[in-house]
PDB file of C-alpha atoms in Angstrom:
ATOM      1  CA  UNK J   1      19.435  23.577  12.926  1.00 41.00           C
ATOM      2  CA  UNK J   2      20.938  20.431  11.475  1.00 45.00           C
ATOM      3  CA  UNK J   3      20.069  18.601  14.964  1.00 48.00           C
ATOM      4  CA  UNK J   4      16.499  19.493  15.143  1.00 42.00           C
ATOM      5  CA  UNK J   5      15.889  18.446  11.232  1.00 49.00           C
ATOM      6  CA  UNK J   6      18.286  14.933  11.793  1.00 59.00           C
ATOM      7  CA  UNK J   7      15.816  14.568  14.850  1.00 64.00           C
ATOM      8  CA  UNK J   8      12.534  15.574  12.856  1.00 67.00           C
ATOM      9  CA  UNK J   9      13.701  12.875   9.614  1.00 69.00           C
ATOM     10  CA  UNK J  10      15.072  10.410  12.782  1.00 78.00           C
ATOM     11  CA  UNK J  11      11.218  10.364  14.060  1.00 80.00           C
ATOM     12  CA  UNK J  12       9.533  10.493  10.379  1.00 79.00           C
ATOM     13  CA  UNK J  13      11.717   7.541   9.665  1.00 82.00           C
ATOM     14  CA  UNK J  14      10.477   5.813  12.980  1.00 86.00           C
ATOM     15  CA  UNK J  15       6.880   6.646  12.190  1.00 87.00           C
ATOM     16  CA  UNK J  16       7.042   5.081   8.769  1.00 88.00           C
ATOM     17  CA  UNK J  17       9.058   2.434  10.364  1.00 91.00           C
ATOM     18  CA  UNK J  18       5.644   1.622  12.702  1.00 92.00           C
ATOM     19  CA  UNK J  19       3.393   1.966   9.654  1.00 93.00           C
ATOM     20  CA  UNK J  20       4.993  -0.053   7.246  1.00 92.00           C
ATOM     21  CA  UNK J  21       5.222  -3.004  10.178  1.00 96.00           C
ATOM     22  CA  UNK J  22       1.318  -2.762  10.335  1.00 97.00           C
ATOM     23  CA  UNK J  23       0.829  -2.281   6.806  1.00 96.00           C
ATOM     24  CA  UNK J  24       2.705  -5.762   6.460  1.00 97.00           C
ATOM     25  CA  UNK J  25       0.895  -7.535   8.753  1.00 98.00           C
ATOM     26  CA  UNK J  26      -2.400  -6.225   7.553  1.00 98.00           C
ATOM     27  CA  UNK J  27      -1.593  -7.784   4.283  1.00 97.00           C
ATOM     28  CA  UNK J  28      -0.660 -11.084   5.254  1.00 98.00           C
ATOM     29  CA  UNK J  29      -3.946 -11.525   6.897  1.00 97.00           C
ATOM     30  CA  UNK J  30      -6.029 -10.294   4.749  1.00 97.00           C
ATOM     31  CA  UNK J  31      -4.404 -11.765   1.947  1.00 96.00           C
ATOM     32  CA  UNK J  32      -4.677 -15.441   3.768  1.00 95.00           C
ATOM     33  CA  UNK J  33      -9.050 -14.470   5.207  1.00 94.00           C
ATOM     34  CA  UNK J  34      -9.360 -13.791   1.052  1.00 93.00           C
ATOM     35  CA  UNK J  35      -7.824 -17.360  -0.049  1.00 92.00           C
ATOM     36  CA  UNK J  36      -9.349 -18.815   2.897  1.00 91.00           C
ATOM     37  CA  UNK J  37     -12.992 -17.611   1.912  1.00 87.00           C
ATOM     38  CA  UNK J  38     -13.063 -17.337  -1.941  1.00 72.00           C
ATOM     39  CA  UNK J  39     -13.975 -15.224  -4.682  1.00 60.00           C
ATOM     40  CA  UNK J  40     -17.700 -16.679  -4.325  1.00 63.00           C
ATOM     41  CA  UNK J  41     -18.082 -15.514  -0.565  1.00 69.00           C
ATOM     42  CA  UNK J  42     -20.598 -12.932  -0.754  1.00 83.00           C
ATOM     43  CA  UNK J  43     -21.063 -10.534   1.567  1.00 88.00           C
ATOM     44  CA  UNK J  44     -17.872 -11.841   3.763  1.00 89.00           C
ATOM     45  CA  UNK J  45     -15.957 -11.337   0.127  1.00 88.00           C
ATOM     46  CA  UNK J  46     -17.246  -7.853  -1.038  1.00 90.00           C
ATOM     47  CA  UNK J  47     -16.458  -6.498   2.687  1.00 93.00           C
ATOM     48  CA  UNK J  48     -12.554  -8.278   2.459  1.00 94.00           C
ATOM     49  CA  UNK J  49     -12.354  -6.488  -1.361  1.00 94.00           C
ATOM     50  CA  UNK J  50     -13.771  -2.952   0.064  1.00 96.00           C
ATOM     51  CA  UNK J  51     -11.829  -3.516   3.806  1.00 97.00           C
ATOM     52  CA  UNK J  52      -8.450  -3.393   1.595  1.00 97.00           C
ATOM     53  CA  UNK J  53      -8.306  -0.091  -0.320  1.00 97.00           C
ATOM     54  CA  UNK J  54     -10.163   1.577   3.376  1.00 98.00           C
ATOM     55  CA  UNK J  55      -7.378   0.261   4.748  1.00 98.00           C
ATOM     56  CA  UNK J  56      -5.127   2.216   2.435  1.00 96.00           C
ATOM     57  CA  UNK J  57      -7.092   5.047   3.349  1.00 97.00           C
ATOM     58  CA  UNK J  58      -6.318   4.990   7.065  1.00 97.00           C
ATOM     59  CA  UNK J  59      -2.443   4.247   6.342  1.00 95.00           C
ATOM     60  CA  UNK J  60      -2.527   7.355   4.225  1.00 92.00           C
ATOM     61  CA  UNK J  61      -3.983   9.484   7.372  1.00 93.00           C
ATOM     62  CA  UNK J  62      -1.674   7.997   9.514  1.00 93.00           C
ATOM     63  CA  UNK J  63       1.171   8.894   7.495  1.00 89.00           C
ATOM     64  CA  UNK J  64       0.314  12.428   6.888  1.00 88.00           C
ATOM     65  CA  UNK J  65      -0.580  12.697  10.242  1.00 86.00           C
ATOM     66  CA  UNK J  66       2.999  11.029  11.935  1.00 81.00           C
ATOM     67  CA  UNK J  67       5.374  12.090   8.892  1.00 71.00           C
ATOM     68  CA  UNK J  68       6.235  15.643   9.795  1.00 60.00           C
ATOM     69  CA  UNK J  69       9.175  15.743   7.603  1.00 59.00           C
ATOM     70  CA  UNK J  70       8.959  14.269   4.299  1.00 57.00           C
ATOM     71  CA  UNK J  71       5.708  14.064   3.723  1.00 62.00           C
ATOM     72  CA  UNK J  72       4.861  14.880   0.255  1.00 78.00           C
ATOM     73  CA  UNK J  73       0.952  15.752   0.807  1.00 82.00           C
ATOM     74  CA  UNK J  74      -0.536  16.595  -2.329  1.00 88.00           C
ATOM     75  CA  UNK J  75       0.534  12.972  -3.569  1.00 90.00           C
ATOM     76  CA  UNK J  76      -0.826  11.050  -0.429  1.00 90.00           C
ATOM     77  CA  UNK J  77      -3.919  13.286  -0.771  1.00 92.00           C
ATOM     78  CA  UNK J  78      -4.121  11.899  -4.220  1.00 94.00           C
ATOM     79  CA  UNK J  79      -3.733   8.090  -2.612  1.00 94.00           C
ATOM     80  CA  UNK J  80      -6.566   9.020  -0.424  1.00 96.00           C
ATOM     81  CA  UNK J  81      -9.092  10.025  -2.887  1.00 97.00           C
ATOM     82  CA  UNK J  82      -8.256   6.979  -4.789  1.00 97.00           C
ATOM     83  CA  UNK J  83      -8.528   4.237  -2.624  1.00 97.00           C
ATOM     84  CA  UNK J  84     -11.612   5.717  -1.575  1.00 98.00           C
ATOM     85  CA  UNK J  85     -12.721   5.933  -5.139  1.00 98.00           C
ATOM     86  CA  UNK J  86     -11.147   1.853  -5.521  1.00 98.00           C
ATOM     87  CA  UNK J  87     -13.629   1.097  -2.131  1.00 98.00           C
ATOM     88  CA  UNK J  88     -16.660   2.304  -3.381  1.00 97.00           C
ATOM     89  CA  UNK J  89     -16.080   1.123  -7.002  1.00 97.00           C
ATOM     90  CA  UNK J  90     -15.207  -2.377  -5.181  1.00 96.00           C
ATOM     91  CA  UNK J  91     -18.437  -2.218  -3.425  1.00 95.00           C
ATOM     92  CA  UNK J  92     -20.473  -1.282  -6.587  1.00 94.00           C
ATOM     93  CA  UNK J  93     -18.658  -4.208  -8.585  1.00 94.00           C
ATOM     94  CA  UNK J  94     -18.200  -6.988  -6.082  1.00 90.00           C
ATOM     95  CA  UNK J  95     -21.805  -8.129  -7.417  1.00 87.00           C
ATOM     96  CA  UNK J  96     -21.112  -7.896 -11.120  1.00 91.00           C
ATOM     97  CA  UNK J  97     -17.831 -11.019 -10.908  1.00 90.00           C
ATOM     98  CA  UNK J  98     -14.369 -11.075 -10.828  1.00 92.00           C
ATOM     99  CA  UNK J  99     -13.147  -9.426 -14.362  1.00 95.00           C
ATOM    100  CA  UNK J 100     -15.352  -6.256 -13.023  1.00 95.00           C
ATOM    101  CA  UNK J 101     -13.349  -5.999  -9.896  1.00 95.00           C
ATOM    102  CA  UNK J 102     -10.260  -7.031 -11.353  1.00 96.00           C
ATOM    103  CA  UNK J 103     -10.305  -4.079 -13.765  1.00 98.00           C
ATOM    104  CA  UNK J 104     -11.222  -1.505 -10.597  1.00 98.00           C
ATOM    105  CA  UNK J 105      -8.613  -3.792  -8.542  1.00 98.00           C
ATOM    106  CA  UNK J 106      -6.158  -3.284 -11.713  1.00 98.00           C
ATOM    107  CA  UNK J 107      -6.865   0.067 -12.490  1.00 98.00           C
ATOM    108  CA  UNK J 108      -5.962   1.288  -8.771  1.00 98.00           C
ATOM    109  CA  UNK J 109      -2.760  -0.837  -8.640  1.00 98.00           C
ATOM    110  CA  UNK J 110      -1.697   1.162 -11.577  1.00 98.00           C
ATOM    111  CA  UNK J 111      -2.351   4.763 -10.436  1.00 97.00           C
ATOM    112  CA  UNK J 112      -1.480   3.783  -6.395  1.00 96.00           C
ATOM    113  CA  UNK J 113       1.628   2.254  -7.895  1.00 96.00           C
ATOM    114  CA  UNK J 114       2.757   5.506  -9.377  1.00 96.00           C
ATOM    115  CA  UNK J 115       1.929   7.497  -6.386  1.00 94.00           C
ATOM    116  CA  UNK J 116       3.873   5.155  -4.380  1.00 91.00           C
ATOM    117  CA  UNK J 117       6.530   5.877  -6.661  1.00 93.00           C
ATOM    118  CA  UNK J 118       6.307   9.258  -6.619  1.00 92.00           C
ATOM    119  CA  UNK J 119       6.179   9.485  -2.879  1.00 89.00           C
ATOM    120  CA  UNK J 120       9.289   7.292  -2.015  1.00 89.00           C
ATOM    121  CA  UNK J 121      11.477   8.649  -4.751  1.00 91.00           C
ATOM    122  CA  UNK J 122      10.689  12.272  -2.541  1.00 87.00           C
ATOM    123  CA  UNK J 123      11.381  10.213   0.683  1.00 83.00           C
ATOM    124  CA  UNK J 124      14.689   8.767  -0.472  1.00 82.00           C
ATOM    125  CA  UNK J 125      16.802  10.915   1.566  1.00 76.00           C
ATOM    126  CA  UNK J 126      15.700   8.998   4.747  1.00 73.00           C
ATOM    127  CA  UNK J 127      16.473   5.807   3.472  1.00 73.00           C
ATOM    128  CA  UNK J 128      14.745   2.228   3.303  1.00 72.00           C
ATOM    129  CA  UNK J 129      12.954   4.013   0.123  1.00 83.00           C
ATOM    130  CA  UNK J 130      14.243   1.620  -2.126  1.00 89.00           C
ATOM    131  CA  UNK J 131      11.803  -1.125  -1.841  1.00 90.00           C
ATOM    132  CA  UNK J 132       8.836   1.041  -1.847  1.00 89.00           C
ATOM    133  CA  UNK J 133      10.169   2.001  -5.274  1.00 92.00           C
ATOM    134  CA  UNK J 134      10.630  -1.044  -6.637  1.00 93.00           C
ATOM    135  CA  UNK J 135       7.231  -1.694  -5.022  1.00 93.00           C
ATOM    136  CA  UNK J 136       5.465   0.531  -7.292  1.00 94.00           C
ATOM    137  CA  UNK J 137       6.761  -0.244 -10.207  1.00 95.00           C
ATOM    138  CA  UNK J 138       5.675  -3.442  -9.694  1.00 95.00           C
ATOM    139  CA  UNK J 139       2.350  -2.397  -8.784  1.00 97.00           C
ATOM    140  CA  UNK J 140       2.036  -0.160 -12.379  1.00 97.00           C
ATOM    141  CA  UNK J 141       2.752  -3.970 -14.408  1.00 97.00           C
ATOM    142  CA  UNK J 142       0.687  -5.673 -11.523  1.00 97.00           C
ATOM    143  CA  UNK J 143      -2.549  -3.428 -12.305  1.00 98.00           C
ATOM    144  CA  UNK J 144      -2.092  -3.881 -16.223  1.00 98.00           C
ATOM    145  CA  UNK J 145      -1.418  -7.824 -15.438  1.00 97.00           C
ATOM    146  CA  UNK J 146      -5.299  -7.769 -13.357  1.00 97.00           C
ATOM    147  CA  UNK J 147      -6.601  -5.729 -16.215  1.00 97.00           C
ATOM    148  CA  UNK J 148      -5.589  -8.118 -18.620  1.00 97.00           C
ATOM    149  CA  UNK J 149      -6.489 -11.329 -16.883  1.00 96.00           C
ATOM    150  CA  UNK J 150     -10.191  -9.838 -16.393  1.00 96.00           C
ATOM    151  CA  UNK J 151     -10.506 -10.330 -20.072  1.00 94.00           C
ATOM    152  CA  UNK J 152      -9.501 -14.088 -19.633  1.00 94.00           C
ATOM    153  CA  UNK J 153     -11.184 -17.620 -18.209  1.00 93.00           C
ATOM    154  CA  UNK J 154      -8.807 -17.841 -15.892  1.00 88.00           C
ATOM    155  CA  UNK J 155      -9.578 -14.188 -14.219  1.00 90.00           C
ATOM    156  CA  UNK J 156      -9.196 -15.088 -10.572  1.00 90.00           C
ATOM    157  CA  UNK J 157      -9.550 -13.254  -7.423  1.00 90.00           C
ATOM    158  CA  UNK J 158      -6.688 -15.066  -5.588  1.00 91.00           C
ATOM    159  CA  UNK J 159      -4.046 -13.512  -7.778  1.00 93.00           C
ATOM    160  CA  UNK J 160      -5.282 -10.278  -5.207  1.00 95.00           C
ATOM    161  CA  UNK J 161      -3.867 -12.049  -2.814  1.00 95.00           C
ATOM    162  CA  UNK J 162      -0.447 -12.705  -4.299  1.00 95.00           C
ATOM    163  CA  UNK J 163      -0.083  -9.033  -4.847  1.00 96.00           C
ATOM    164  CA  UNK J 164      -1.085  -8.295  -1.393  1.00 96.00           C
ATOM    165  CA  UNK J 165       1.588 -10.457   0.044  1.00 97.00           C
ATOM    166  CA  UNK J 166       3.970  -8.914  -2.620  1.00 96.00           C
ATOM    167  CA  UNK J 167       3.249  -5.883  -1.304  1.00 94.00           C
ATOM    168  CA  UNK J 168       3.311  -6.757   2.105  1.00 95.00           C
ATOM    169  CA  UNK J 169       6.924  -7.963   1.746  1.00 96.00           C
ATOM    170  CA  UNK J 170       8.131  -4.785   0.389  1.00 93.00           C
ATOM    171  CA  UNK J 171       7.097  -2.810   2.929  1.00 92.00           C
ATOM    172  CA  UNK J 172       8.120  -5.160   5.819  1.00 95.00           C
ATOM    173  CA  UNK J 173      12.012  -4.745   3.913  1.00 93.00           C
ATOM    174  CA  UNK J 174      11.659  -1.091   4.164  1.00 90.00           C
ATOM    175  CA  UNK J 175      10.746  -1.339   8.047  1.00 92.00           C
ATOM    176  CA  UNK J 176      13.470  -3.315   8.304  1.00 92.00           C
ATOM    177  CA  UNK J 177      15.781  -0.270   5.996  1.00 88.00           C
ATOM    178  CA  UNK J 178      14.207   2.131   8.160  1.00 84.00           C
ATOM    179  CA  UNK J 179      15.104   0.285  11.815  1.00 78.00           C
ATOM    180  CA  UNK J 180      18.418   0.243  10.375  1.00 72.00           C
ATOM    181  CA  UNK J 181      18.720   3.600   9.328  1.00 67.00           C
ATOM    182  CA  UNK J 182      16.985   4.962  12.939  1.00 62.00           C
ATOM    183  CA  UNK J 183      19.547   3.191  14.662  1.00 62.00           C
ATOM    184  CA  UNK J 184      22.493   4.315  13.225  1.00 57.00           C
ATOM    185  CA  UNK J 185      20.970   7.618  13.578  1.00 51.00           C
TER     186      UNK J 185
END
């Protein structure tokens, strides 16, 4: 019994592993196509801010789908529904400036962060959790930080794609956890 559930937390780990690779690299470009084309790119800019959270959404699938062990459903669920809710709202505001999508931008970093919390701190028994921890948390202050800047002159689209790479990082350190953890396994 103990080898089939170290095998079935050996391939969720390798799964994650996978995801968290593409996740990374998904952010990197799409964080350098958003500084490269601007807050003022139209229809090229509203599809970047909507392609983002979709993305989330397929990540989500993925990981329910791959993550037989260790997969705390009802919260990625919850992820689903609201990066879906973040596209569409990113859709609906793209037109209306950058404070109105950095409050639905802020407002989803806050309550994704805290799912992300939620979901690692279940998955910290397989290890590399840590930085998708600290990952959240920093998405909770990150959301309040877009929030807040809305209200400002400065509000600025390109502080998206600081987060994104932020992001991106954390989850390319808990590939590299997870690798580490898989082989030793």
């Amino acid at each position: 019994m103990t080898t089939v559930t170290d095998m079935n937390a050996t391939r969720t780990a390798v799964a994650l592993r996978n995801l968290y690779v593409v996740r990374f690299g998904f952010a990197l470009v799409w964080a350098v196509l958003l500084l490269l084309t601007g807050p003022a790119s139209g229809p090229l800019g509203t599809a970047l801010l909507v392609i983002y959270p979709l993305f989330d959404v397929a990540a989500a699938i993925v990981d329910l789908r791959s993550s037989k062990t260790a997969r705390p459903a009802a919260a990625l669920y919850v992820n689903t529904a609201l990066s879906l809710l973040t596209a569409i709202g990113l859709a609906v505001t793209a037109t209306s400036g950058v404070p109105a999508v950095l409050r639905v931008w802020g407002a989803w970093a806050i309550t994704a962060g805290i799912v992300q919390l939620i979901v690692a701190i279940s998955r910290r028994g397989l290890g590399g959790q840590w930085a998708m921890i600290l990952s959240g948390g920093l998405s909770t202050i990150a959301g309040t930080a877009f929030i807040l800047q809305a209200g400002t002159p400065a509000a600025s689209l390109t502080s998206l794609a600081g987060y994104a790479i932020v992001g991106g990082v954390f989850f390319l350190i808990s590939a590299l956890r997870l690798h580490r953890t898989t082989k030793s396994a």
